[in-house]
PDB file of C-alpha atoms in Angstrom:
ATOM      1  CA  MET A   1     122.920  95.417  72.574  1.00  0.00           C
ATOM      2  CA  THR A   2     123.725  95.216  76.394  1.00  0.00           C
ATOM      3  CA  PHE A   3     124.076  97.580  78.645  1.00  0.00           C
ATOM      4  CA  ASP A   4     124.890  97.872  82.996  1.00  0.00           C
ATOM      5  CA  LEU A   5     121.985  99.145  84.426  1.00  0.00           C
ATOM      6  CA  TYR A   6     118.232  99.427  83.824  1.00  0.00           C
ATOM      7  CA  VAL A   7     115.760 102.200  85.043  1.00  0.00           C
ATOM      8  CA  TRP A   8     111.685 101.671  84.800  1.00  0.00           C
ATOM      9  CA  LYS A   9     108.461 102.695  86.438  1.00  0.00           C
ATOM     10  CA  GLY A  10     107.110  99.184  86.187  1.00  0.00           C
ATOM     11  CA  PRO A  11     106.145  96.471  85.812  1.00  0.00           C
ATOM     12  CA  ARG A  12     107.361  95.871  89.820  1.00  0.00           C
ATOM     13  CA  ASP A  13     108.184  92.775  92.338  1.00  0.00           C
ATOM     14  CA  LEU A  14     110.016  91.068  89.879  1.00  0.00           C
ATOM     15  CA  ASP A  15     113.460  88.808  90.052  1.00  0.00           C
ATOM     16  CA  ALA A  16     116.080  88.879  87.990  1.00  0.00           C
ATOM     17  CA  SER A  17     115.151  86.153  85.768  1.00  0.00           C
ATOM     18  CA  ALA A  18     111.930  87.985  85.548  1.00  0.00           C
ATOM     19  CA  ALA A  19     113.535  91.239  84.672  1.00  0.00           C
ATOM     20  CA  ASP A  20     115.914  89.632  82.252  1.00  0.00           C
ATOM     21  CA  GLU A  21     113.400  88.397  79.831  1.00  0.00           C
ATOM     22  CA  LEU A  22     111.816  92.057  79.776  1.00  0.00           C
ATOM     23  CA  VAL A  23     115.027  93.985  78.849  1.00  0.00           C
ATOM     24  CA  LYS A  24     115.626  90.646  75.989  1.00  0.00           C
ATOM     25  CA  GLY A  25     112.083  91.699  74.959  1.00  0.00           C
ATOM     26  CA  TRP A  26     112.698  95.470  75.179  1.00  0.00           C
ATOM     27  CA  SER A  27     115.996  95.132  73.217  1.00  0.00           C
ATOM     28  CA  GLY A  28     114.990  92.752  70.610  1.00  0.00           C
ATOM     29  CA  ALA A  29     111.633  94.984  69.750  1.00  0.00           C
ATOM     30  CA  ALA A  30     113.808  97.222  67.455  1.00  0.00           C
ATOM     31  CA  ASP A  31     113.352 100.201  70.023  1.00  0.00           C
ATOM     32  CA  GLU A  32     109.290 100.425  69.160  1.00  0.00           C
ATOM     33  CA  SER A  33     107.566 101.936  72.272  1.00  0.00           C
ATOM     34  CA  ALA A  34     104.388  99.596  70.748  1.00  0.00           C
ATOM     35  CA  ALA A  35     106.319  96.156  71.939  1.00  0.00           C
ATOM     36  CA  SER A  36     108.067  97.624  74.746  1.00  0.00           C
ATOM     37  CA  PRO A  37     107.043  95.650  78.163  1.00  0.00           C
ATOM     38  CA  PHE A  38     107.713  98.466  80.252  1.00  0.00           C
ATOM     39  CA  GLU A  39     104.750 100.944  81.338  1.00  0.00           C
ATOM     40  CA  PRO A  40     105.348 104.665  80.177  1.00  0.00           C
ATOM     41  CA  SER A  41     106.238 107.207  82.711  1.00  0.00           C
ATOM     42  CA  THR A  42     107.094 110.599  83.237  1.00  0.00           C
ATOM     43  CA  ASP A  43     109.148 110.159  86.499  1.00  0.00           C
ATOM     44  CA  VAL A  44     111.390 107.720  83.619  1.00  0.00           C
ATOM     45  CA  ALA A  45     111.804 110.764  81.354  1.00  0.00           C
ATOM     46  CA  TRP A  46     112.437 113.386  84.363  1.00  0.00           C
ATOM     47  CA  PHE A  47     115.587 110.587  85.643  1.00  0.00           C
ATOM     48  CA  TYR A  48     116.440 110.814  81.831  1.00  0.00           C
ATOM     49  CA  ARG A  49     116.602 114.508  82.406  1.00  0.00           C
ATOM     50  CA  GLU A  50     118.081 114.653  84.976  1.00  0.00           C
ATOM     51  CA  LEU A  51     121.066 112.007  84.566  1.00  0.00           C
ATOM     52  CA  MET A  52     122.179 114.009  81.864  1.00  0.00           C
ATOM     53  CA  LYS A  53     122.533 116.989  83.427  1.00  0.00           C
ATOM     54  CA  ASP A  54     124.394 115.032  86.618  1.00  0.00           C
ATOM     55  CA  GLU A  55     126.033 112.461  84.377  1.00  0.00           C
ATOM     56  CA  PRO A  56     126.588 114.044  81.028  1.00  0.00           C
ATOM     57  CA  SER A  57     129.249 111.184  80.193  1.00  0.00           C
ATOM     58  CA  LEU A  58     127.341 108.806  80.544  1.00  0.00           C
ATOM     59  CA  GLU A  59     125.991 105.916  78.089  1.00  0.00           C
ATOM     60  CA  VAL A  60     122.918 105.805  77.864  1.00  0.00           C
ATOM     61  CA  VAL A  61     119.699 104.404  75.590  1.00  0.00           C
ATOM     62  CA  THR A  62     116.212 105.774  75.907  1.00  0.00           C
ATOM     63  CA  ASP A  63     113.526 106.550  74.424  1.00  0.00           C
ATOM     64  CA  ALA A  64     113.148 109.541  76.445  1.00  0.00           C
ATOM     65  CA  SER A  65     113.562 113.171  74.701  1.00  0.00           C
ATOM     66  CA  PRO A  66     116.451 115.227  76.102  1.00  0.00           C
ATOM     67  CA  GLY A  67     115.162 118.325  77.846  1.00  0.00           C
ATOM     68  CA  THR A  68     115.707 121.444  76.037  1.00  0.00           C
ATOM     69  CA  SER A  69     115.390 124.207  78.357  1.00  0.00           C
ATOM     70  CA  ARG A  70     118.636 125.793  80.405  1.00  0.00           C
ATOM     71  CA  LEU A  71     116.505 126.180  83.355  1.00  0.00           C
ATOM     72  CA  PRO A  72     117.513 123.753  86.385  1.00  0.00           C
ATOM     73  CA  ILE A  73     115.229 120.752  86.639  1.00  0.00           C
ATOM     74  CA  TRP A  74     113.154 122.044  90.253  1.00  0.00           C
ATOM     75  CA  LEU A  75     112.829 125.013  87.769  1.00  0.00           C
ATOM     76  CA  GLN A  76     111.059 122.917  85.016  1.00  0.00           C
ATOM     77  CA  THR A  77     107.280 123.215  85.344  1.00  0.00           C
ATOM     78  CA  GLU A  78     105.858 121.213  82.268  1.00  0.00           C
ATOM     79  CA  ASP A  79     106.537 117.340  82.326  1.00  0.00           C
ATOM     80  CA  PRO A  80     107.900 115.647  79.437  1.00  0.00           C
ATOM     81  CA  PRO A  81     106.749 113.051  77.389  1.00  0.00           C
ATOM     82  CA  PRO A  82     105.978 109.685  79.126  1.00  0.00           C
ATOM     83  CA  ALA A  83     109.258 107.359  78.726  1.00  0.00           C
ATOM     84  CA  GLN A  84     110.106 103.732  78.766  1.00  0.00           C
ATOM     85  CA  VAL A  85     112.949 102.534  79.893  1.00  0.00           C
ATOM     86  CA  VAL A  86     116.610 104.009  80.391  1.00  0.00           C
ATOM     87  CA  ALA A  87     119.478 101.409  79.631  1.00  0.00           C
ATOM     88  CA  MET A  88     123.008 102.739  80.523  1.00  0.00           C
ATOM     89  CA  ARG A  89     126.348 101.316  80.437  1.00  0.00           C
ATOM     90  CA  LEU A  90     128.531 101.919  82.425  1.00  0.00           C
ATOM     91  CA  GLY A  91     132.754 102.805  81.509  1.00  0.00           C
ATOM     92  CA  PRO A  92     136.048 102.377  83.123  1.00  0.00           C
ATOM     93  CA  ALA A  93     135.461 106.121  84.502  1.00  0.00           C
ATOM     94  CA  THR A  94     132.349 105.219  85.859  1.00  0.00           C
ATOM     95  CA  GLY A  95     133.282 105.344  89.831  1.00  0.00           C
ATOM     96  CA  HIS A  96     130.881 104.587  92.845  1.00  0.00           C
ATOM     97  CA  GLU A  97     129.791 108.080  93.146  1.00  0.00           C
ATOM     98  CA  ASP A  98     128.659 107.598  90.296  1.00  0.00           C
ATOM     99  CA  ILE A  99     126.457 105.140  90.889  1.00  0.00           C
ATOM    100  CA  THR A 100     125.580 105.460  94.097  1.00  0.00           C
ATOM    101  CA  ALA A 101     124.263 108.734  92.113  1.00  0.00           C
ATOM    102  CA  ILE A 102     122.056 106.913  89.717  1.00  0.00           C
ATOM    103  CA  GLY A 103     120.650 104.752  92.661  1.00  0.00           C
ATOM    104  CA  SER A 104     119.715 108.338  93.974  1.00  0.00           C
ATOM    105  CA  LEU A 105     117.447 109.554  91.486  1.00  0.00           C
ATOM    106  CA  ALA A 106     116.187 106.109  90.813  1.00  0.00           C
ATOM    107  CA  ALA A 107     114.822 106.513  94.472  1.00  0.00           C
ATOM    108  CA  LYS A 108     113.698 110.504  93.684  1.00  0.00           C
ATOM    109  CA  TYR A 109     111.548 109.325  91.049  1.00  0.00           C
ATOM    110  CA  ASP A 110     110.797 106.108  92.625  1.00  0.00           C
ATOM    111  CA  LEU A 111     111.639 103.997  90.014  1.00  0.00           C
ATOM    112  CA  VAL A 112     112.764  99.689  89.476  1.00  0.00           C
ATOM    113  CA  LEU A 113     116.377  99.536  88.756  1.00  0.00           C
ATOM    114  CA  PHE A 114     117.956  96.663  87.054  1.00  0.00           C
ATOM    115  CA  ASP A 115     121.653  95.684  87.582  1.00  0.00           C
ATOM    116  CA  ALA A 116     122.080  93.359  84.862  1.00  0.00           C
ATOM    117  CA  ARG A 117     125.916  92.940  86.005  1.00  0.00           C
ATOM    118  CA  HIS A 118     125.108  91.261  89.138  1.00  0.00           C
ATOM    119  CA  ALA A 119     121.469  90.183  87.821  1.00  0.00           C
ATOM    120  CA  ARG A 120     120.162  92.181  91.230  1.00  0.00           C
ATOM    121  CA  VAL A 121     116.441  94.215  90.391  1.00  0.00           C
ATOM    122  CA  ARG A 122     116.228  96.539  93.511  1.00  0.00           C
ATOM    123  CA  GLU A 123     113.916  99.237  94.144  1.00  0.00           C
ATOM    124  CA  PRO A 124     115.988 101.748  95.760  1.00  0.00           C
ATOM    125  CA  LEU A 125     113.277 104.185  97.432  1.00  0.00           C
ATOM    126  CA  ALA A 126     111.648 100.754  99.411  1.00  0.00           C
ATOM    127  CA  GLU A 127     114.847  99.606 100.426  1.00  0.00           C
ATOM    128  CA  MET A 128     115.398 103.184 101.763  1.00  0.00           C
ATOM    129  CA  ALA A 129     111.674 103.014 103.595  1.00  0.00           C
ATOM    130  CA  GLU A 130     112.300  99.504 104.794  1.00  0.00           C
ATOM    131  CA  TYR A 131     115.677 100.734 106.365  1.00  0.00           C
ATOM    132  CA  ALA A 132     114.153 103.732 108.062  1.00  0.00           C
ATOM    133  CA  SER A 133     111.488 101.729 109.484  1.00  0.00           C
ATOM    134  CA  ALA A 134     113.980  98.882 110.873  1.00  0.00           C
ATOM    135  CA  THR A 135     115.852 101.327 112.201  1.00  0.00           C
ATOM    136  CA  PHE A 136     113.475 103.583 113.267  1.00  0.00           C
ATOM    137  CA  TRP A 137     113.593 101.986 117.536  1.00  0.00           C
ATOM    138  CA  TRP A 138     115.220 103.880 119.378  1.00  0.00           C
ATOM    139  CA  ARG A 139     116.644 106.852 118.136  1.00  0.00           C
ATOM    140  CA  GLY A 140     113.923 107.741 115.793  1.00  0.00           C
ATOM    141  CA  ALA A 141     111.296 106.880 118.491  1.00  0.00           C
ATOM    142  CA  THR A 142     113.153 108.866 121.021  1.00  0.00           C
ATOM    143  CA  GLN A 143     113.602 111.982 118.317  1.00  0.00           C
ATOM    144  CA  ALA A 144     109.621 111.434 117.599  1.00  0.00           C
ATOM    145  CA  ALA A 145     109.068 111.182 121.234  1.00  0.00           C
ATOM    146  CA  ILE A 146     110.546 114.617 121.580  1.00  0.00           C
ATOM    147  CA  ALA A 147     109.331 116.061 118.674  1.00  0.00           C
ATOM    148  CA  GLY A 148     105.838 115.604 119.700  1.00  0.00           C
ATOM    149  CA  GLY A 149     106.060 116.072 123.261  1.00  0.00           C
ATOM    150  CA  GLY A 150     107.791 119.431 122.261  1.00  0.00           C
ATOM    151  CA  GLY A 151     104.536 119.984 120.341  1.00  0.00           C
ATOM    152  CA  ALA A 152     102.311 119.525 123.131  1.00  0.00           C
ATOM    153  CA  ALA A 153     104.099 121.541 125.491  1.00  0.00           C
ATOM    154  CA  LEU A 154     104.212 124.410 123.011  1.00  0.00           C
ATOM    155  CA  ALA A 155     100.837 123.939 122.186  1.00  0.00           C
ATOM    156  CA  VAL A 156      99.545 124.347 126.155  1.00  0.00           C
ATOM    157  CA  VAL A 157     102.093 127.185 126.767  1.00  0.00           C
ATOM    158  CA  ALA A 158     100.483 129.516 123.465  1.00  0.00           C
ATOM    159  CA  TYR A 159      97.132 128.391 125.304  1.00  0.00           C
ATOM    160  CA  VAL A 160      97.841 129.209 128.647  1.00  0.00           C
ATOM    161  CA  LEU A 161      99.300 132.928 127.547  1.00  0.00           C
ATOM    162  CA  SER A 162      96.471 133.517 125.330  1.00  0.00           C
ATOM    163  CA  ILE A 163      98.334 135.958 123.302  1.00  0.00           C
ATOM    164  CA  PRO A 164      96.308 137.517 120.527  1.00  0.00           C
ATOM    165  CA  LEU A 165      97.154 135.813 116.791  1.00  0.00           C
ATOM    166  CA  LEU A 166     100.353 134.635 117.882  1.00  0.00           C
ATOM    167  CA  SER A 167      98.854 131.844 120.461  1.00  0.00           C
ATOM    168  CA  GLY A 168      97.143 130.445 117.245  1.00  0.00           C
ATOM    169  CA  VAL A 169      99.891 129.943 115.184  1.00  0.00           C
ATOM    170  CA  LEU A 170     101.846 128.183 118.016  1.00  0.00           C
ATOM    171  CA  ILE A 171      98.911 125.723 119.225  1.00  0.00           C
ATOM    172  CA  LEU A 172      98.755 124.698 115.547  1.00  0.00           C
ATOM    173  CA  VAL A 173     102.418 124.498 115.244  1.00  0.00           C
ATOM    174  CA  GLY A 174     102.650 122.577 118.249  1.00  0.00           C
ATOM    175  CA  GLY A 175      99.379 120.632 117.895  1.00  0.00           C
ATOM    176  CA  PHE A 176     100.288 119.137 113.820  1.00  0.00           C
ATOM    177  CA  LEU A 177     103.699 118.589 115.386  1.00  0.00           C
ATOM    178  CA  PHE A 178     102.021 116.364 118.401  1.00  0.00           C
ATOM    179  CA  VAL A 179     100.106 114.495 116.048  1.00  0.00           C
ATOM    180  CA  MET A 180     102.113 113.899 113.461  1.00  0.00           C
ATOM    181  CA  ALA A 181     104.274 112.385 116.810  1.00  0.00           C
ATOM    182  CA  VAL A 182     101.752 109.647 117.132  1.00  0.00           C
ATOM    183  CA  PHE A 183     100.911 108.879 113.684  1.00  0.00           C
ATOM    184  CA  THR A 184     104.755 108.373 113.474  1.00  0.00           C
ATOM    185  CA  PHE A 185     104.265 105.870 116.484  1.00  0.00           C
ATOM    186  CA  VAL A 186     100.657 104.776 115.196  1.00  0.00           C
ATOM    187  CA  HIS A 187     102.194 103.661 111.457  1.00  0.00           C
ATOM    188  CA  GLU A 188     105.545 102.325 113.226  1.00  0.00           C
ATOM    189  CA  GLY A 189     104.299 100.092 115.588  1.00  0.00           C
ATOM    190  CA  ARG A 190     102.417  98.890 112.389  1.00  0.00           C
ATOM    191  CA  GLN A 191     105.656  97.809 110.820  1.00  0.00           C
ATOM    192  CA  ALA A 192     107.077  96.455 113.214  1.00  0.00           C
ATOM    193  CA  LEU A 193     104.507  93.942 114.252  1.00  0.00           C
ATOM    194  CA  GLY A 194     104.052  93.291 110.365  1.00  0.00           C
ATOM    195  CA  ARG A 195     108.380  92.073 110.238  1.00  0.00           C
ATOM    196  CA  THR A 196     107.470  90.504 113.790  1.00  0.00           C
ATOM    197  CA  GLY A 197     104.610  88.386 112.831  1.00  0.00           C
ATOM    198  CA  ARG A 198     106.450  87.379 108.821  1.00  0.00           C
ATOM    199  CA  GLN A 199     109.885  85.769 111.025  1.00  0.00           C
ATOM    200  CA  THR A 200     107.057  83.500 113.163  1.00  0.00           C
TER     201      THR A 200
END
């Protein structure tokens, strides 16, 4: 039985043919968890539970146990048993919004998404991080500079005013903003240098 989309936690860094072989191995394992090539993770189980709350009509096969709590996902504190894979079949009624929601959930739980229809392996969270890093200069850099400069100014003004307790809180907040801006510039600078090195 073939499906359109598959989600798992590991293994990662696969090309489409390797992912297809894993899926075929899983399909031929007669649902025996011990024979599954995917690593178990509570993130897969949470993905399944949230997917079923958001897209209850989606045709899904998984080793994840269904949730019994009526509470929203964000109020549930007990981890479900680890699961290995979620396979989804997209029907005629499945729209672009549904596929986007699946990708967003995969990013939320840092999962691998294999689109068997287009033979494509994606890691949505890594893609989002790479896009954010690639588009950091100049808009993101300006925002970071404003936040860092504002934080430094806030800390200096609070120090000069010396209002008991309030100045201490404002100095901490301002210092935090400044330090985070510096870390952001250092991180993004390293990423930019890494991209430049890979291109040469």
